[in-house]
PDB file of C-alpha atoms in Angstrom:
ATOM      1  CA  MET R  25       0.032  -0.001  -0.036  1.00  0.00           C
ATOM      2  CA  PRO R  26       1.635   3.270  -1.050  1.00  0.00           C
ATOM      3  CA  THR R  27       1.991   5.700   1.751  1.00  0.00           C
ATOM      4  CA  SER R  28       2.631   9.401   2.261  1.00  0.00           C
ATOM      5  CA  ARG R  29       3.390  11.390   5.436  1.00  0.00           C
ATOM      6  CA  ASP R  30       1.360  14.548   5.265  1.00  0.00           C
ATOM      7  CA  ALA R  31       2.306  18.065   6.379  1.00  0.00           C
ATOM      8  CA  THR R  32      -0.875  19.092   8.112  1.00  0.00           C
ATOM      9  CA  PRO R  33      -1.189  21.895  10.676  1.00  0.00           C
ATOM     10  CA  ARG R  34      -0.773  19.186  13.440  1.00  0.00           C
ATOM     11  CA  GLY R  35       1.659  16.814  11.747  1.00  0.00           C
ATOM     12  CA  PRO R  36       5.124  16.388  10.257  1.00  0.00           C
ATOM     13  CA  ALA R  37       6.537  16.904   6.647  1.00  0.00           C
ATOM     14  CA  ARG R  38       4.929  14.986   3.736  1.00  0.00           C
ATOM     15  CA  ARG R  39       7.049  12.419   1.918  1.00  0.00           C
ATOM     16  CA  ASP R  40       5.423  11.465  -1.306  1.00  0.00           C
ATOM     17  CA  GLY R  41       8.132   9.418  -2.969  1.00  0.00           C
ATOM     18  CA  ASP R  42      10.121  12.725  -3.398  1.00  0.00           C
ATOM     19  CA  PRO R  43      11.938  13.889  -0.287  1.00  0.00           C
ATOM     20  CA  ALA R  44       9.998  17.160  -0.215  1.00  0.00           C
ATOM     21  CA  GLY R  45      10.152  18.806   3.109  1.00  0.00           C
ATOM     22  CA  ALA R  46       8.149  21.302   5.154  1.00  0.00           C
ATOM     23  CA  PRO R  47       9.235  24.142   7.452  1.00  0.00           C
ATOM     24  CA  GLN R  48      10.687  22.950  10.856  1.00  0.00           C
ATOM     25  CA  ASP R  49       7.803  24.573  12.701  1.00  0.00           C
ATOM     26  CA  ALA R  50       5.504  22.134  10.891  1.00  0.00           C
ATOM     27  CA  LEU R  51       7.477  19.225  12.468  1.00  0.00           C
ATOM     28  CA  ASP R  52       6.855  20.640  15.982  1.00  0.00           C
ATOM     29  CA  ALA R  53       3.192  21.615  15.481  1.00  0.00           C
ATOM     30  CA  GLY R  54       1.549  18.703  17.267  1.00  0.00           C
ATOM     31  CA  PRO R  55       0.922  15.017  17.160  1.00  0.00           C
ATOM     32  CA  VAL R  56       2.348  13.039  14.230  1.00  0.00           C
ATOM     33  CA  VAL R  57      -0.159  12.440  11.466  1.00  0.00           C
ATOM     34  CA  GLU R  58       0.741  10.007   8.649  1.00  0.00           C
ATOM     35  CA  VAL R  59      -1.358   9.900   5.536  1.00  0.00           C
ATOM     36  CA  ARG R  60      -1.615   6.688   3.558  1.00  0.00           C
ATOM     37  CA  ARG R  61      -2.782   6.760   0.035  1.00  0.00           C
ATOM     38  CA  SER R  62      -4.135   3.507  -1.512  1.00  0.00           C
ATOM     39  CA  ARG R  63      -5.188   2.725  -4.976  1.00  0.00           C
ATOM     40  CA  ARG R  64      -7.308  -0.166  -3.558  1.00  0.00           C
ATOM     41  CA  ARG R  65      -9.144   2.146  -1.366  1.00  0.00           C
ATOM     42  CA  ALA R  66     -11.977   3.438  -3.545  1.00  0.00           C
ATOM     43  CA  ARG R  67     -14.383   5.257  -1.234  1.00  0.00           C
ATOM     44  CA  THR R  68     -13.663   5.141   2.474  1.00  0.00           C
ATOM     45  CA  VAL R  69     -11.494   7.299   4.638  1.00  0.00           C
ATOM     46  CA  SER R  70     -10.140   5.656   7.890  1.00  0.00           C
ATOM     47  CA  ALA R  71      -8.256   6.892  10.915  1.00  0.00           C
ATOM     48  CA  TRP R  72      -6.623   5.115  13.835  1.00  0.00           C
ATOM     49  CA  ARG R  73      -3.848   5.381  16.424  1.00  0.00           C
ATOM     50  CA  GLU R  74      -0.761   3.412  15.808  1.00  0.00           C
ATOM     51  CA  GLY R  75       2.514   3.462  17.750  1.00  0.00           C
ATOM     52  CA  GLY R  76       2.046   7.036  19.039  1.00  0.00           C
ATOM     53  CA  ARG R  77       0.937   8.491  15.709  1.00  0.00           C
ATOM     54  CA  THR R  78      -2.354   8.964  13.919  1.00  0.00           C
ATOM     55  CA  ILE R  79      -2.871   7.171  10.627  1.00  0.00           C
ATOM     56  CA  VAL R  80      -5.282   8.488   8.099  1.00  0.00           C
ATOM     57  CA  ALA R  81      -5.914   6.279   5.150  1.00  0.00           C
ATOM     58  CA  ILE R  82      -7.491   7.862   1.981  1.00  0.00           C
ATOM     59  CA  PRO R  83      -8.107   6.955  -1.651  1.00  0.00           C
ATOM     60  CA  ALA R  84      -5.031   7.600  -3.953  1.00  0.00           C
ATOM     61  CA  ARG R  85      -7.217   9.775  -6.219  1.00  0.00           C
ATOM     62  CA  PHE R  86      -7.789  12.479  -3.551  1.00  0.00           C
ATOM     63  CA  THR R  87      -6.573  15.904  -4.409  1.00  0.00           C
ATOM     64  CA  ARG R  88      -4.361  17.748  -1.847  1.00  0.00           C
ATOM     65  CA  ALA R  89      -7.365  19.899  -0.900  1.00  0.00           C
ATOM     66  CA  GLN R  90      -9.470  16.835  -0.239  1.00  0.00           C
ATOM     67  CA  GLU R  91      -6.524  15.309   1.669  1.00  0.00           C
ATOM     68  CA  ARG R  92      -6.163  18.372   3.880  1.00  0.00           C
ATOM     69  CA  GLU R  93      -9.966  18.452   4.556  1.00  0.00           C
ATOM     70  CA  TRP R  94     -10.316  14.851   5.391  1.00  0.00           C
ATOM     71  CA  VAL R  95      -7.126  14.596   7.525  1.00  0.00           C
ATOM     72  CA  GLY R  96      -8.492  17.535   9.721  1.00  0.00           C
ATOM     73  CA  ARG R  97     -11.917  15.986   9.886  1.00  0.00           C
ATOM     74  CA  MET R  98     -10.802  12.499  10.839  1.00  0.00           C
ATOM     75  CA  VAL R  99      -8.297  13.630  13.428  1.00  0.00           C
ATOM     76  CA  ASP R 100     -10.949  15.758  15.079  1.00  0.00           C
ATOM     77  CA  ARG R 101     -13.403  12.911  15.025  1.00  0.00           C
ATOM     78  CA  LEU R 102     -10.838  10.611  16.487  1.00  0.00           C
ATOM     79  CA  ALA R 103     -10.169  13.005  19.261  1.00  0.00           C
ATOM     80  CA  ALA R 104     -13.827  13.395  19.972  1.00  0.00           C
ATOM     81  CA  GLN R 105     -14.406   9.706  20.083  1.00  0.00           C
ATOM     82  CA  GLU R 106     -11.548   9.317  22.638  1.00  0.00           C
ATOM     83  CA  ARG R 107     -13.066  12.083  24.829  1.00  0.00           C
ATOM     84  CA  ARG R 108     -16.363  10.173  24.846  1.00  0.00           C
ATOM     85  CA  ARG R 109     -14.585   6.984  25.879  1.00  0.00           C
ATOM     86  CA  ARG R 110     -12.812   8.718  28.869  1.00  0.00           C
ATOM     87  CA  PRO R 111     -15.718   9.968  30.889  1.00  0.00           C
ATOM     88  CA  SER R 112     -15.102  11.883  34.114  1.00  0.00           C
ATOM     89  CA  ASP R 113     -15.903  10.349  37.507  1.00  0.00           C
ATOM     90  CA  VAL R 114     -19.131  12.435  37.555  1.00  0.00           C
ATOM     91  CA  GLN R 115     -20.039  11.010  34.151  1.00  0.00           C
ATOM     92  CA  LEU R 116     -19.130   7.574  35.307  1.00  0.00           C
ATOM     93  CA  VAL R 117     -21.618   7.781  38.077  1.00  0.00           C
ATOM     94  CA  ALA R 118     -24.288   9.082  35.662  1.00  0.00           C
ATOM     95  CA  ARG R 119     -23.594   6.188  33.314  1.00  0.00           C
ATOM     96  CA  ALA R 120     -23.661   3.592  36.134  1.00  0.00           C
ATOM     97  CA  THR R 121     -27.103   5.030  37.236  1.00  0.00           C
ATOM     98  CA  GLU R 122     -28.531   4.770  33.725  1.00  0.00           C
ATOM     99  CA  LEU R 123     -27.205   1.213  33.264  1.00  0.00           C
ATOM    100  CA  SER R 124     -28.655   0.134  36.713  1.00  0.00           C
ATOM    101  CA  ARG R 125     -32.076   1.615  35.574  1.00  0.00           C
ATOM    102  CA  ARG R 126     -32.030   0.028  32.216  1.00  0.00           C
ATOM    103  CA  TYR R 127     -30.633  -3.516  32.953  1.00  0.00           C
ATOM    104  CA  LEU R 128     -31.112  -3.983  36.734  1.00  0.00           C
ATOM    105  CA  GLY R 129     -34.443  -2.312  37.345  1.00  0.00           C
ATOM    106  CA  GLY R 130     -32.635   0.493  39.277  1.00  0.00           C
ATOM    107  CA  ARG R 131     -31.860  -1.900  42.157  1.00  0.00           C
ATOM    108  CA  ALA R 132     -28.107  -1.342  42.146  1.00  0.00           C
ATOM    109  CA  VAL R 133     -27.480   1.992  43.802  1.00  0.00           C
ATOM    110  CA  PRO R 134     -23.777   2.651  44.442  1.00  0.00           C
ATOM    111  CA  THR R 135     -22.454   5.148  46.965  1.00  0.00           C
ATOM    112  CA  SER R 136     -19.583   6.134  44.636  1.00  0.00           C
ATOM    113  CA  VAL R 137     -18.189   5.089  41.224  1.00  0.00           C
ATOM    114  CA  ARG R 138     -14.771   6.391  40.196  1.00  0.00           C
ATOM    115  CA  TRP R 139     -11.643   5.534  38.117  1.00  0.00           C
ATOM    116  CA  SER R 140      -8.827   3.891  39.889  1.00  0.00           C
ATOM    117  CA  SER R 141      -5.167   3.291  38.986  1.00  0.00           C
ATOM    118  CA  ASN R 142      -4.470   0.635  41.539  1.00  0.00           C
ATOM    119  CA  GLN R 143      -6.638  -2.248  40.325  1.00  0.00           C
ATOM    120  CA  GLY R 144      -3.729  -4.419  39.278  1.00  0.00           C
ATOM    121  CA  ARG R 145      -4.979  -7.160  36.946  1.00  0.00           C
ATOM    122  CA  ARG R 146      -8.650  -6.398  37.713  1.00  0.00           C
ATOM    123  CA  TRP R 147     -10.784  -4.365  35.355  1.00  0.00           C
ATOM    124  CA  GLY R 148     -12.872  -3.160  38.325  1.00  0.00           C
ATOM    125  CA  SER R 149     -13.772  -3.799  41.896  1.00  0.00           C
ATOM    126  CA  CYS R 150     -16.790  -3.464  44.160  1.00  0.00           C
ATOM    127  CA  THR R 151     -17.156  -3.382  47.944  1.00  0.00           C
ATOM    128  CA  PRO R 152     -20.860  -4.347  48.442  1.00  0.00           C
ATOM    129  CA  SER R 153     -20.728  -3.461  52.224  1.00  0.00           C
ATOM    130  CA  GLU R 154     -19.773   0.074  51.403  1.00  0.00           C
ATOM    131  CA  GLY R 155     -21.474   0.407  47.954  1.00  0.00           C
ATOM    132  CA  THR R 156     -18.391   1.578  46.302  1.00  0.00           C
ATOM    133  CA  ILE R 157     -17.275   0.790  42.821  1.00  0.00           C
ATOM    134  CA  ARG R 158     -13.804   1.365  41.283  1.00  0.00           C
ATOM    135  CA  ILE R 159     -13.070   1.039  37.604  1.00  0.00           C
ATOM    136  CA  SER R 160      -9.546   0.397  36.333  1.00  0.00           C
ATOM    137  CA  ASP R 161      -8.223   3.318  34.346  1.00  0.00           C
ATOM    138  CA  ARG R 162      -6.994   0.672  31.794  1.00  0.00           C
ATOM    139  CA  VAL R 163     -10.672   0.563  30.667  1.00  0.00           C
ATOM    140  CA  GLN R 164     -10.404   4.221  29.539  1.00  0.00           C
ATOM    141  CA  GLY R 165     -10.466   4.437  25.842  1.00  0.00           C
ATOM    142  CA  MET R 166     -12.040   1.116  25.254  1.00  0.00           C
ATOM    143  CA  PRO R 167     -15.360   0.926  23.331  1.00  0.00           C
ATOM    144  CA  ARG R 168     -18.488   2.218  25.230  1.00  0.00           C
ATOM    145  CA  TRP R 169     -20.060  -1.258  25.293  1.00  0.00           C
ATOM    146  CA  VAL R 170     -17.032  -2.713  27.125  1.00  0.00           C
ATOM    147  CA  LEU R 171     -17.064   0.030  29.716  1.00  0.00           C
ATOM    148  CA  ASP R 172     -20.709  -0.521  30.145  1.00  0.00           C
ATOM    149  CA  TYR R 173     -20.046  -4.246  30.761  1.00  0.00           C
ATOM    150  CA  VAL R 174     -17.458  -3.637  33.421  1.00  0.00           C
ATOM    151  CA  LEU R 175     -19.828  -1.000  35.137  1.00  0.00           C
ATOM    152  CA  LEU R 176     -22.706  -3.592  34.985  1.00  0.00           C
ATOM    153  CA  HIS R 177     -20.508  -6.372  36.308  1.00  0.00           C
ATOM    154  CA  GLU R 178     -19.558  -4.312  39.438  1.00  0.00           C
ATOM    155  CA  LEU R 179     -23.184  -3.013  39.849  1.00  0.00           C
ATOM    156  CA  THR R 180     -24.377  -6.552  39.802  1.00  0.00           C
ATOM    157  CA  HIS R 181     -22.020  -7.296  42.704  1.00  0.00           C
ATOM    158  CA  LEU R 182     -24.123  -4.950  44.793  1.00  0.00           C
ATOM    159  CA  LEU R 183     -26.987  -7.406  44.282  1.00  0.00           C
ATOM    160  CA  GLN R 184     -24.981 -10.733  44.060  1.00  0.00           C
ATOM    161  CA  PRO R 185     -21.592 -10.648  45.827  1.00  0.00           C
ATOM    162  CA  GLY R 186     -20.270 -13.833  44.156  1.00  0.00           C
ATOM    163  CA  HIS R 187     -20.199 -15.300  40.699  1.00  0.00           C
ATOM    164  CA  GLY R 188     -22.941 -17.854  41.020  1.00  0.00           C
ATOM    165  CA  GLU R 189     -25.832 -18.610  38.598  1.00  0.00           C
ATOM    166  CA  ALA R 190     -27.823 -15.731  40.101  1.00  0.00           C
ATOM    167  CA  PHE R 191     -25.033 -13.300  39.285  1.00  0.00           C
ATOM    168  CA  TRP R 192     -24.741 -14.327  35.647  1.00  0.00           C
ATOM    169  CA  ALA R 193     -28.603 -14.374  35.357  1.00  0.00           C
ATOM    170  CA  GLU R 194     -28.667 -10.699  36.228  1.00  0.00           C
ATOM    171  CA  LEU R 195     -25.949  -9.919  33.665  1.00  0.00           C
ATOM    172  CA  ALA R 196     -27.753 -11.855  31.006  1.00  0.00           C
ATOM    173  CA  THR R 197     -29.995  -8.826  30.327  1.00  0.00           C
ATOM    174  CA  TYR R 198     -27.051  -7.065  28.825  1.00  0.00           C
ATOM    175  CA  PRO R 199     -26.754  -8.047  25.122  1.00  0.00           C
ATOM    176  CA  HIS R 200     -22.933  -7.507  24.863  1.00  0.00           C
ATOM    177  CA  THR R 201     -21.775  -9.620  27.888  1.00  0.00           C
ATOM    178  CA  GLN R 202     -19.958 -12.345  26.038  1.00  0.00           C
ATOM    179  CA  ARG R 203     -18.555 -10.027  23.454  1.00  0.00           C
ATOM    180  CA  ALA R 204     -17.205  -7.694  26.060  1.00  0.00           C
ATOM    181  CA  ARG R 205     -15.629 -10.482  28.166  1.00  0.00           C
ATOM    182  CA  GLY R 206     -13.953 -11.749  24.972  1.00  0.00           C
ATOM    183  CA  PHE R 207     -12.638  -8.177  24.184  1.00  0.00           C
ATOM    184  CA  LEU R 208     -11.163  -7.829  27.765  1.00  0.00           C
ATOM    185  CA  GLU R 209      -9.503 -11.249  27.664  1.00  0.00           C
ATOM    186  CA  GLY R 210      -7.856 -10.418  24.335  1.00  0.00           C
ATOM    187  CA  CYS R 211      -6.597  -7.021  25.598  1.00  0.00           C
ATOM    188  CA  ALA R 212      -5.326  -8.612  28.782  1.00  0.00           C
ATOM    189  CA  PHE R 213      -3.457 -11.372  26.938  1.00  0.00           C
ATOM    190  CA  THR R 214      -1.959  -9.003  24.390  1.00  0.00           C
ATOM    191  CA  ARG R 215      -0.951  -6.405  27.010  1.00  0.00           C
ATOM    192  CA  ASP R 216      -0.072  -8.486  30.000  1.00  0.00           C
ATOM    193  CA  GLY R 217       0.540 -12.010  28.684  1.00  0.00           C
ATOM    194  CA  HIS R 218      -2.232 -13.563  30.690  1.00  0.00           C
ATOM    195  CA  ASP R 219      -6.012 -13.372  31.092  1.00  0.00           C
ATOM    196  CA  GLY R 220      -7.399 -10.241  32.682  1.00  0.00           C
ATOM    197  CA  GLU R 221      -9.753 -10.550  35.748  1.00  0.00           C
ATOM    198  CA  LEU R 222     -12.781  -9.028  37.182  1.00  0.00           C
ATOM    199  CA  PRO R 223     -12.442  -9.460  40.974  1.00  0.00           C
ATOM    200  CA  ASP R 224     -13.052 -13.016  42.291  1.00  0.00           C
ATOM    201  CA  GLU R 225     -13.416 -14.365  38.670  1.00  0.00           C
ATOM    202  CA  PRO R 226     -12.995 -18.213  38.944  1.00  0.00           C
ATOM    203  CA  ALA R 227     -10.302 -19.615  36.756  1.00  0.00           C
ATOM    204  CA  ASP R 228     -12.682 -22.134  35.097  1.00  0.00           C
ATOM    205  CA  ASP R 229     -15.139 -19.282  34.211  1.00  0.00           C
ATOM    206  CA  ASP R 230     -12.822 -17.363  32.004  1.00  0.00           C
ATOM    207  CA  PRO R 231     -14.216 -16.308  28.662  1.00  0.00           C
ATOM    208  CA  ASP R 232     -13.166 -18.380  25.721  1.00  0.00           C
ATOM    209  CA  VAL R 233     -13.489 -15.740  23.053  1.00  0.00           C
ATOM    210  CA  GLY R 234     -10.371 -13.867  22.009  1.00  0.00           C
ATOM    211  CA  SER R 235      -9.883 -10.327  20.625  1.00  0.00           C
ATOM    212  CA  ARG R 236      -6.844  -9.114  18.704  1.00  0.00           C
ATOM    213  CA  GLY R 237      -4.714  -6.166  19.169  1.00  0.00           C
ATOM    214  CA  ASP R 238      -4.064  -3.383  21.798  1.00  0.00           C
ATOM    215  CA  ALA R 239      -6.933  -1.889  23.490  1.00  0.00           C
ATOM    216  CA  GLY R 240      -6.000   1.613  22.441  1.00  0.00           C
ATOM    217  CA  ASP R 241      -5.783   0.734  18.784  1.00  0.00           C
ATOM    218  CA  LEU R 242      -8.994  -1.279  18.856  1.00  0.00           C
ATOM    219  CA  ALA R 243     -10.776   1.589  20.522  1.00  0.00           C
ATOM    220  CA  THR R 244      -9.791   4.361  18.193  1.00  0.00           C
ATOM    221  CA  ALA R 245     -10.514   3.318  14.604  1.00  0.00           C
ATOM    222  CA  ILE R 246     -13.029   5.166  12.587  1.00  0.00           C
ATOM    223  CA  ASP R 247     -14.194   5.024   9.001  1.00  0.00           C
ATOM    224  CA  GLU R 248     -16.217   7.435   6.921  1.00  0.00           C
ATOM    225  CA  THR R 249     -17.427   7.635   3.327  1.00  0.00           C
ATOM    226  CA  PRO R 250     -17.195  11.061   1.647  1.00  0.00           C
ATOM    227  CA  ALA R 251     -20.676  12.368   0.757  1.00  0.00           C
ATOM    228  CA  GLY R 252     -20.072  12.391  -2.908  1.00  0.00           C
ATOM    229  CA  ASP R 253     -19.056   8.711  -2.911  1.00  0.00           C
ATOM    230  CA  ARG R 254     -21.947   7.426  -0.840  1.00  0.00           C
ATOM    231  CA  PRO R 255     -24.180   5.093  -2.887  1.00  0.00           C
ATOM    232  CA  ALA R 256     -27.668   6.448  -3.586  1.00  0.00           C
ATOM    233  CA  ALA R 257     -30.565   5.128  -1.426  1.00  0.00           C
ATOM    234  CA  ASP R 258     -32.695   2.519  -3.068  1.00  0.00           C
TER     235      ASP R 258
END
């Protein structure tokens, strides 16, 4: 796949086969953005994080003006998506309240919900006697449905302290439980070399569905089709 490294207001110099450079201040303007042009990419524009840089993949036929427009648009969308996936503690409480109402009949009422950096291998923890829930900051940036699962898992512990049949019956109302468990297992294995845990998860109850790649990269890939290229509605 042919690639180019674009000189955007927030990225480094373009290299388009010729070693054409850009002013030094462009190199220091912000996060590294790499533009990849592909002759096989006919319609869609994609963006994702990779190794500390932002990759924007565009059709090879794009003009420089289209390239500048879509790089700016996709970088901004990627940043907005990441902000949504890193809610504040206050937003975390609001989300937990909504999830409890929607899937647990509002019966799980925590006294506090917040991010925590000392969860070790656990994705979250709950102290039922105190009503407190802590979510590992490793979950920040993961897809919304994964965060929702971790929150629901801990909320369910306010109703069912163990991991018996009653616990999983409560979680069965959430449609993405198995998918989220597989995602978390894959992320833990890729990053840590072992399965991740939610507290007190029994070894023989580990999920058996894997997920590839690093959580950050999985969480920040977006695609869009330019309006002029979208197929007409039937």
